[in-house]
Amino acid sequence: GSGGSSATALYGAMNRRNKHADMAAKMAEAKRLRELDDSDDTATSSIAKEKEKPLSASEIKERNDRQRFADLLENSLTSGGGSDMDKGYYLTEAQENESADAVFRGIVRLYEGDPAPTAPFAQLLNIENGEPIGKGGMKRFVPWEGSQSSASRDHLVVITDPRPKSSELRTAMKRLAGSLSGDALKKCLVINTDSPAENRRFLKKNLPATSSSDGSSGTAGGSSSSLRIMCDRDKEWMREYTALGEKRYSITVFVLRDGRVEKIAREVEAEVLSLVVKNAISSLS
């Protein structure tokens, strides 16, 4: 009855309070670590400017590993919930467990400068036939893997959203297609969790083909629009690239080049996606 449910709610609230108390010290430690890291970064950047020498791969890894450790401490304190949580906008307990499981399996948050794994691309589904694109498909459009259509130093912009039939992502895709040049769009890839058929319906209705109607436009995703879409039904790509969000599912933008993550923008709103993509591309030297 209602007594049982209120007792459960009370127990949940107490649990959260205990968790908050337990984590307060760790939070302070995470903050201290990050401040230390910031001062280190300032020192490192002034030294780097003096020598005009970029950080080495091992220095980038060390910096990013320190940041990941601070994140881990801070994120083990989850929000206490509230009206947004009740609306289902924030991560459910199951999704939080999925996130924790990813950390346990060694998949930790990616930062700018980290290596960009290419294996997860092979599992993405071509939206024309519903089949995985495989290694061959991946090599056809990932520039540093020997893509025929682009130079190896070219960048690839990946826009992801794990929410099914995400109205925010769909709005963003329409705006992106309307504001980027054809050349810039060819370097973009949208990865979502909708079925291939669902993606085909969306494209046909909202982004009619700008090239051949049979999907033979030379894009590995099979999309006949100039905006490529691929399907990540099991969210494997998103897990590997830590694009599932920490508090809520949202749009994440990755700019990849030369096998590295050059830029990451998380929790991007549909209204500013085009601007974020343009700024990220223009910032690449």
CSV table of C-alpha atoms in Angstrom, one decimal:
chain,number,residue,atom,x,y,z
A,1,GLY,CA,0.0,0.0,0.0
A,2,SER,CA,1.0,3.7,0.2
A,3,GLY,CA,2.7,3.1,3.6
A,4,GLY,CA,5.1,0.6,1.9
A,5,SER,CA,5.8,3.0,-1.0
A,6,SER,CA,6.5,5.9,1.3
A,7,ALA,CA,8.8,3.7,3.4
A,8,THR,CA,10.6,2.7,0.2
A,9,ALA,CA,10.9,6.4,-0.8
A,10,LEU,CA,12.2,7.3,2.7
A,11,TYR,CA,14.7,4.5,2.6
A,12,GLY,CA,15.8,5.7,-0.9
A,13,ALA,CA,16.2,9.3,0.4
A,14,MET,CA,18.2,8.1,3.4
A,15,ASN,CA,20.4,6.0,1.2
A,16,ARG,CA,21.1,9.0,-1.0
A,17,ARG,CA,21.9,11.1,2.0
A,18,ASN,CA,24.3,8.5,3.3
A,19,LYS,CA,25.9,8.3,-0.1
A,20,HIS,CA,26.2,12.1,-0.2
A,21,ALA,CA,28.0,12.1,3.2
A,22,ASP,CA,30.3,9.2,2.2
A,23,MET,CA,31.2,11.0,-1.0
A,24,ALA,CA,31.8,14.5,0.4
A,25,ALA,CA,35.4,13.8,1.2
A,26,LYS,CA,36.0,12.2,-2.2
A,27,MET,CA,34.4,15.2,-3.9
A,28,ALA,CA,36.8,17.5,-2.1
A,29,GLU,CA,39.7,15.3,-3.1
A,30,ALA,CA,38.5,15.3,-6.8
A,31,LYS,CA,38.2,19.1,-6.7
A,32,ARG,CA,41.7,19.4,-5.2
A,33,LEU,CA,43.1,17.0,-7.9
A,34,ARG,CA,41.5,19.0,-10.6
A,35,GLU,CA,42.8,22.3,-9.2
A,36,LEU,CA,46.2,20.7,-9.0
A,37,ASP,CA,45.8,19.5,-12.6
A,38,ASP,CA,44.7,23.0,-13.7
A,39,SER,CA,47.9,24.5,-12.2
A,40,ASP,CA,49.9,21.8,-13.8
A,41,ASP,CA,48.3,22.5,-17.1
A,42,THR,CA,49.1,26.2,-16.8
A,43,ALA,CA,52.7,25.4,-16.0
A,44,THR,CA,52.8,22.8,-18.8
A,45,SER,CA,51.3,25.2,-21.3
A,46,SER,CA,53.8,28.0,-20.5
A,47,ILE,CA,56.7,25.6,-20.8
A,48,ALA,CA,55.2,24.3,-24.1
A,49,LYS,CA,54.9,27.8,-25.4
A,50,GLU,CA,58.5,28.5,-24.4
A,51,LYS,CA,59.7,25.5,-26.3
A,52,GLU,CA,56.9,25.6,-28.9
A,53,LYS,CA,56.7,21.9,-28.5
A,54,PRO,CA,53.3,20.1,-28.2
A,55,LEU,CA,52.6,17.5,-25.6
A,56,SER,CA,53.8,14.0,-26.4
A,57,ALA,CA,51.3,11.2,-26.6
A,58,SER,CA,52.4,9.9,-23.2
A,59,GLU,CA,52.1,13.3,-21.6
A,60,ILE,CA,48.5,13.7,-23.1
A,61,LYS,CA,47.6,10.3,-21.7
A,62,GLU,CA,49.0,11.1,-18.3
A,63,ARG,CA,47.1,14.4,-18.2
A,64,ASN,CA,43.8,12.8,-19.4
A,65,ASP,CA,44.3,9.8,-17.0
A,66,ARG,CA,44.5,12.3,-14.0
A,67,GLN,CA,41.3,14.0,-15.3
A,68,ARG,CA,39.5,10.6,-15.6
A,69,PHE,CA,40.4,9.7,-12.1
A,70,ALA,CA,39.0,13.0,-10.8
A,71,ASP,CA,35.8,12.3,-12.9
A,72,LEU,CA,35.5,8.8,-11.5
A,73,LEU,CA,35.5,10.2,-7.9
A,74,GLU,CA,33.1,13.0,-8.7
A,75,ASN,CA,30.7,10.9,-10.7
A,76,SER,CA,30.4,8.2,-8.1
A,77,LEU,CA,28.2,10.8,-6.3
A,78,THR,CA,25.0,10.7,-8.4
A,79,SER,CA,22.4,13.4,-8.2
A,80,GLY,CA,19.7,13.0,-5.6
A,81,GLY,CA,17.0,13.1,-8.3
A,82,GLY,CA,14.1,15.6,-8.6
A,83,SER,CA,11.5,16.6,-11.1
A,84,ASP,CA,13.8,16.2,-14.2
A,85,MET,CA,14.6,12.7,-13.0
A,86,ASP,CA,10.9,11.9,-12.6
A,87,LYS,CA,10.3,13.0,-16.2
A,88,GLY,CA,12.8,10.4,-17.3
A,89,TYR,CA,15.1,13.0,-18.9
A,90,TYR,CA,18.1,12.0,-16.7
A,91,LEU,CA,19.8,8.6,-16.6
A,92,THR,CA,17.7,5.8,-15.0
A,93,GLU,CA,19.3,3.5,-12.5
A,94,ALA,CA,19.7,0.9,-15.2
A,95,GLN,CA,21.5,3.3,-17.4
A,96,GLU,CA,23.7,4.5,-14.5
A,97,ASN,CA,24.6,0.8,-13.9
A,98,GLU,CA,25.4,0.5,-17.6
A,99,SER,CA,27.8,3.4,-17.2
A,100,ALA,CA,29.4,1.9,-14.1
A,101,ASP,CA,29.7,-1.4,-16.0
A,102,ALA,CA,31.5,0.4,-18.8
A,103,VAL,CA,34.0,1.9,-16.3
A,104,PHE,CA,34.5,-1.5,-14.8
A,105,ARG,CA,35.3,-3.0,-18.2
A,106,GLY,CA,37.9,-0.3,-18.6
A,107,ILE,CA,36.0,2.0,-20.9
A,108,VAL,CA,36.6,5.4,-19.3
A,109,ARG,CA,35.7,8.9,-20.5
A,110,LEU,CA,37.5,10.1,-23.6
A,111,TYR,CA,39.2,13.5,-23.7
A,112,GLU,CA,40.7,15.6,-26.4
A,113,GLY,CA,44.0,14.2,-27.5
A,114,ASP,CA,43.1,10.5,-26.7
A,115,PRO,CA,43.4,7.9,-29.4
A,116,ALA,CA,40.3,7.4,-31.6
A,117,PRO,CA,39.4,3.7,-31.8
A,118,THR,CA,38.4,2.6,-35.3
A,119,ALA,CA,37.2,-1.0,-34.6
A,120,PRO,CA,33.8,0.2,-33.3
A,121,PHE,CA,33.0,1.8,-36.8
A,122,ALA,CA,33.0,-1.7,-38.4
A,123,GLN,CA,29.9,-2.7,-36.3
A,124,LEU,CA,27.8,0.3,-37.4
A,125,LEU,CA,24.8,-0.6,-39.7
A,126,ASN,CA,24.4,0.7,-43.2
A,127,ILE,CA,20.9,2.2,-43.2
A,128,GLU,CA,20.2,1.1,-46.8
A,129,ASN,CA,20.6,-2.7,-46.1
A,130,GLY,CA,20.7,-3.0,-42.3
A,131,GLU,CA,24.1,-4.8,-42.5
A,132,PRO,CA,27.3,-3.9,-40.6
A,133,ILE,CA,29.6,-1.9,-42.8
A,134,GLY,CA,32.6,-4.1,-41.7
A,135,LYS,CA,36.2,-3.3,-42.0
A,136,GLY,CA,35.9,-2.5,-45.7
A,137,GLY,CA,33.2,0.1,-45.1
A,138,MET,CA,35.1,1.6,-42.3
A,139,LYS,CA,38.2,2.0,-44.4
A,140,ARG,CA,36.2,3.7,-47.1
A,141,PHE,CA,35.3,6.7,-45.0
A,142,VAL,CA,37.7,6.9,-42.0
A,143,PRO,CA,40.4,9.2,-43.5
A,144,TRP,CA,43.4,7.9,-41.6
A,145,GLU,CA,42.4,4.3,-42.4
A,146,GLY,CA,43.0,4.8,-46.1
A,147,SER,CA,39.7,6.3,-47.2
A,148,GLN,CA,39.6,6.7,-51.0
A,149,SER,CA,37.5,9.8,-50.9
A,150,SER,CA,39.6,11.9,-48.5
A,151,ALA,CA,43.2,12.7,-47.7
A,152,SER,CA,44.6,11.0,-44.6
A,153,ARG,CA,44.9,14.3,-42.7
A,154,ASP,CA,41.2,15.1,-43.2
A,155,HIS,CA,39.0,15.2,-40.2
A,156,LEU,CA,35.8,13.3,-39.5
A,157,VAL,CA,33.0,15.0,-37.5
A,158,VAL,CA,30.8,12.4,-35.7
A,159,ILE,CA,27.5,13.5,-34.1
A,160,THR,CA,25.8,11.0,-31.8
A,161,ASP,CA,22.6,10.8,-29.8
A,162,PRO,CA,21.6,7.6,-28.0
A,163,ARG,CA,18.0,8.6,-27.5
A,164,PRO,CA,15.6,6.7,-29.8
A,165,LYS,CA,13.8,8.9,-32.4
A,166,SER,CA,15.4,11.9,-30.8
A,167,SER,CA,13.5,15.1,-31.8
A,168,GLU,CA,16.5,17.1,-30.8
A,169,LEU,CA,18.9,15.2,-33.1
A,170,ARG,CA,16.4,15.4,-35.9
A,171,THR,CA,16.1,19.1,-35.6
A,172,ALA,CA,19.9,19.4,-35.4
A,173,MET,CA,20.3,17.3,-38.6
A,174,LYS,CA,17.9,19.4,-40.6
A,175,ARG,CA,19.7,22.6,-39.4
A,176,LEU,CA,23.1,21.1,-40.2
A,177,ALA,CA,22.1,20.0,-43.7
A,178,GLY,CA,20.8,23.5,-44.3
A,179,SER,CA,23.8,25.4,-43.0
A,180,LEU,CA,27.0,23.4,-44.0
A,181,SER,CA,28.4,23.3,-47.5
A,182,GLY,CA,28.3,20.0,-49.4
A,183,ASP,CA,32.0,19.5,-48.7
A,184,ALA,CA,31.7,20.0,-45.0
A,185,LEU,CA,28.7,17.7,-44.8
A,186,LYS,CA,30.6,14.9,-46.5
A,187,LYS,CA,33.0,15.0,-43.5
A,188,CYS,CA,30.1,14.6,-41.1
A,189,LEU,CA,28.6,11.3,-39.8
A,190,VAL,CA,25.5,11.0,-37.6
A,191,ILE,CA,25.3,7.9,-35.4
A,192,ASN,CA,22.0,7.1,-33.7
A,193,THR,CA,20.2,4.1,-32.3
A,194,ASP,CA,17.2,4.1,-34.7
A,195,SER,CA,16.6,1.2,-37.0
A,196,PRO,CA,17.8,1.5,-40.6
A,197,ALA,CA,14.2,1.6,-41.8
A,198,GLU,CA,13.4,4.5,-39.4
A,199,ASN,CA,16.4,6.4,-40.6
A,200,ARG,CA,15.5,5.9,-44.2
A,201,ARG,CA,12.0,7.2,-43.5
A,202,PHE,CA,13.4,10.3,-41.8
A,203,LEU,CA,15.8,11.0,-44.6
A,204,LYS,CA,13.2,10.5,-47.3
A,205,LYS,CA,10.8,12.9,-45.6
A,206,ASN,CA,13.2,15.5,-44.3
A,207,LEU,CA,16.4,15.5,-46.3
A,208,PRO,CA,15.6,14.4,-49.8
A,209,ALA,CA,18.5,13.0,-51.8
A,210,THR,CA,21.0,15.4,-53.1
A,211,SER,CA,22.7,12.8,-55.2
A,212,SER,CA,21.6,9.5,-56.8
A,213,SER,CA,18.4,8.1,-55.4
A,214,ASP,CA,19.6,4.5,-55.3
A,215,GLY,CA,22.0,5.3,-52.4
A,216,SER,CA,25.1,4.8,-54.6
A,217,SER,CA,26.5,8.2,-53.7
A,218,GLY,CA,29.8,6.7,-52.6
A,219,THR,CA,29.0,7.0,-48.9
A,220,ALA,CA,29.8,4.0,-46.7
A,221,GLY,CA,26.6,4.6,-44.7
A,222,GLY,CA,24.4,4.0,-47.7
A,223,SER,CA,22.6,7.3,-47.2
A,224,SER,CA,21.5,9.0,-50.4
A,225,SER,CA,21.4,12.3,-48.7
A,226,SER,CA,24.7,14.3,-48.4
A,227,LEU,CA,24.4,13.8,-44.6
A,228,ARG,CA,25.6,10.3,-43.7
A,229,ILE,CA,23.7,8.4,-41.0
A,230,MET,CA,24.7,5.1,-39.5
A,231,CYS,CA,23.0,3.0,-36.9
A,232,ASP,CA,24.4,1.8,-33.6
A,233,ARG,CA,21.6,-0.4,-32.4
A,234,ASP,CA,23.5,-1.9,-29.5
A,235,LYS,CA,25.2,1.4,-28.5
A,236,GLU,CA,28.6,-0.3,-28.8
A,237,TRP,CA,30.2,2.6,-30.7
A,238,MET,CA,28.7,5.1,-28.2
A,239,ARG,CA,30.0,3.0,-25.3
A,240,GLU,CA,33.6,2.9,-26.7
A,241,TYR,CA,33.5,6.7,-27.3
A,242,THR,CA,31.8,7.4,-24.0
A,243,ALA,CA,28.9,9.2,-25.7
A,244,LEU,CA,26.2,7.9,-23.4
A,245,GLY,CA,26.3,10.9,-21.1
A,246,GLU,CA,26.9,11.0,-17.3
A,247,LYS,CA,23.7,12.5,-16.1
A,248,ARG,CA,21.5,12.4,-19.1
A,249,TYR,CA,21.5,11.2,-22.7
A,250,SER,CA,22.2,14.0,-25.1
A,251,ILE,CA,24.0,15.0,-28.4
A,252,THR,CA,27.8,14.6,-28.4
A,253,VAL,CA,30.1,15.9,-31.2
A,254,PHE,CA,33.5,14.4,-31.8
A,255,VAL,CA,36.1,15.7,-34.3
A,256,LEU,CA,38.5,13.0,-35.2
A,257,ARG,CA,41.7,13.3,-37.1
A,258,ASP,CA,44.9,11.3,-37.6
A,259,GLY,CA,43.6,8.5,-35.3
A,260,ARG,CA,43.0,11.0,-32.4
A,261,VAL,CA,40.1,12.8,-30.8
A,262,GLU,CA,40.8,16.4,-31.7
A,263,LYS,CA,37.7,18.0,-30.2
A,264,ILE,CA,34.8,16.9,-28.1
A,265,ALA,CA,31.6,18.8,-27.3
A,266,ARG,CA,29.2,17.1,-24.9
A,267,GLU,CA,25.5,17.9,-24.2
A,268,VAL,CA,25.1,20.0,-27.3
A,269,GLU,CA,21.7,21.6,-27.9
A,270,ALA,CA,20.1,21.3,-31.3
A,271,GLU,CA,20.0,25.1,-31.8
A,272,VAL,CA,23.8,25.5,-31.6
A,273,LEU,CA,25.0,22.2,-33.2
A,274,SER,CA,25.8,23.8,-36.6
A,275,LEU,CA,27.8,26.5,-34.8
A,276,VAL,CA,29.6,24.0,-32.6
A,277,VAL,CA,30.6,21.9,-35.7
A,278,LYS,CA,31.8,25.0,-37.6
A,279,ASN,CA,33.8,26.3,-34.7
A,280,ALA,CA,35.4,22.9,-34.1
A,281,ILE,CA,36.4,22.5,-37.7
A,282,SER,CA,37.8,26.1,-37.9
A,283,SER,CA,39.8,25.6,-34.8
A,284,LEU,CA,41.7,22.7,-36.4
A,285,SER,CA,45.1,24.0,-37.5
